[in-house]
């Protein structure tokens, strides 16, 4: 079960990187899970954290995004259950009011 969750998370990162490449950030790439930093890179000034899990931890996720953002704009992209790449424009995006 854990492997399926990890795989879904990695796929979600790839889907979001692909979305960004088609929408103004042609160099956006998904980062390997074992490497530090934002989940997607080469999409300045964006500093996204991508989540695809059942357990919701908005403040924890935002903290992680802030810690990895450097000078970028930290935010979380959440892939809900049942929302594949065809529904990516409906994936919620969560920001802090201040970054």
Coordinates of C-alpha atoms in Angstrom, one line a residue:
X1 CA 0.0 0.0 0.0
X2 CA 2.8 2.5 0.9
X3 CA 4.4 1.9 -2.6
X4 CA 1.1 2.8 -4.3
X5 CA 0.9 6.1 -2.3
X6 CA 4.5 7.0 -3.1
X7 CA 3.9 6.2 -6.7
X8 CA 0.8 8.4 -6.8
X9 CA 2.7 11.2 -5.2
X10 CA 5.5 11.0 -7.8
X11 CA 3.1 10.8 -10.6
X12 CA 1.3 13.9 -9.2
X13 CA 4.5 15.8 -9.3
X14 CA 5.1 14.8 -12.9
X15 CA 1.6 15.7 -13.9
X16 CA 2.0 19.2 -12.3
X17 CA 5.4 19.8 -13.9
X18 CA 3.8 18.8 -17.3
X19 CA 1.0 21.3 -16.6
X20 CA 3.4 24.1 -15.8
X21 CA 5.5 23.3 -18.9
X22 CA 2.3 23.9 -21.0
X23 CA 1.4 27.0 -19.1
X24 CA 4.3 29.4 -19.2
X25 CA 7.1 27.5 -17.4
X26 CA 8.6 25.4 -20.3
X27 CA 11.6 24.3 -18.2
X28 CA 9.6 23.0 -15.1
X29 CA 10.7 19.6 -13.9
X30 CA 9.6 17.2 -11.1
X31 CA 12.4 16.7 -8.5
X32 CA 13.4 13.2 -7.4
X33 CA 11.8 12.4 -4.0
X34 CA 15.2 11.7 -2.4
X35 CA 16.5 15.2 -3.2
X36 CA 16.0 18.3 -1.1
X37 CA 14.1 21.4 -2.4
X38 CA 10.8 22.2 -4.0
X39 CA 8.9 19.3 -5.6
X40 CA 9.0 21.2 -9.0
X41 CA 12.0 23.3 -10.0
X42 CA 12.9 25.6 -12.9
X43 CA 9.6 27.4 -12.6
X44 CA 10.7 30.6 -10.9
X45 CA 9.3 32.3 -8.9
X46 CA 7.0 29.4 -8.1
X47 CA 8.0 27.1 -5.3
X48 CA 5.4 24.3 -5.2
X49 CA 4.9 21.4 -2.8
X50 CA 2.7 18.8 -4.4
X51 CA 0.6 16.5 -2.2
X52 CA -1.6 13.5 -3.1
X53 CA -2.4 11.9 0.2
X54 CA -5.5 11.1 2.2
X55 CA -4.2 12.7 5.4
X56 CA -4.7 16.5 5.3
X57 CA -2.0 18.6 7.0
X58 CA -2.3 22.1 5.5
X59 CA -0.2 23.9 8.0
X60 CA 2.5 21.2 7.9
X61 CA 2.5 21.2 4.1
X62 CA 2.7 25.0 4.0
X63 CA 5.6 25.0 6.5
X64 CA 7.4 22.5 4.3
X65 CA 6.8 24.6 1.2
X66 CA 8.1 27.7 3.0
X67 CA 11.2 25.9 4.2
X68 CA 12.0 24.7 0.6
X69 CA 11.0 27.9 -1.2
X70 CA 14.2 30.0 -0.9
X71 CA 13.2 33.3 -2.4
X72 CA 10.3 31.7 -4.4
X73 CA 6.6 31.9 -3.7
X74 CA 5.7 28.8 -1.5
X75 CA 2.4 27.1 -2.1
X76 CA 0.8 23.6 -2.0
X77 CA -0.9 21.8 -4.8
X78 CA -3.2 19.1 -3.6
X79 CA -4.4 16.2 -5.8
X80 CA -7.6 14.9 -4.3
X81 CA -8.6 11.3 -4.7
X82 CA -10.3 10.6 -8.0
X83 CA -8.7 13.7 -9.7
X84 CA -6.2 12.5 -12.3
X85 CA -4.3 14.6 -14.8
X86 CA -7.5 15.4 -16.8
X87 CA -8.8 17.3 -13.8
X88 CA -5.6 19.0 -12.9
X89 CA -7.1 22.5 -13.2
X90 CA -9.4 21.5 -10.3
X91 CA -6.6 20.5 -8.0
X92 CA -6.7 23.0 -5.0
X93 CA -3.8 25.3 -4.5
X94 CA -3.1 26.5 -0.9
X95 CA -1.1 29.7 -0.1
X96 CA -0.3 31.4 3.1
X97 CA -1.6 35.0 3.2
X98 CA 2.0 36.1 3.8
X99 CA 5.1 34.6 2.4

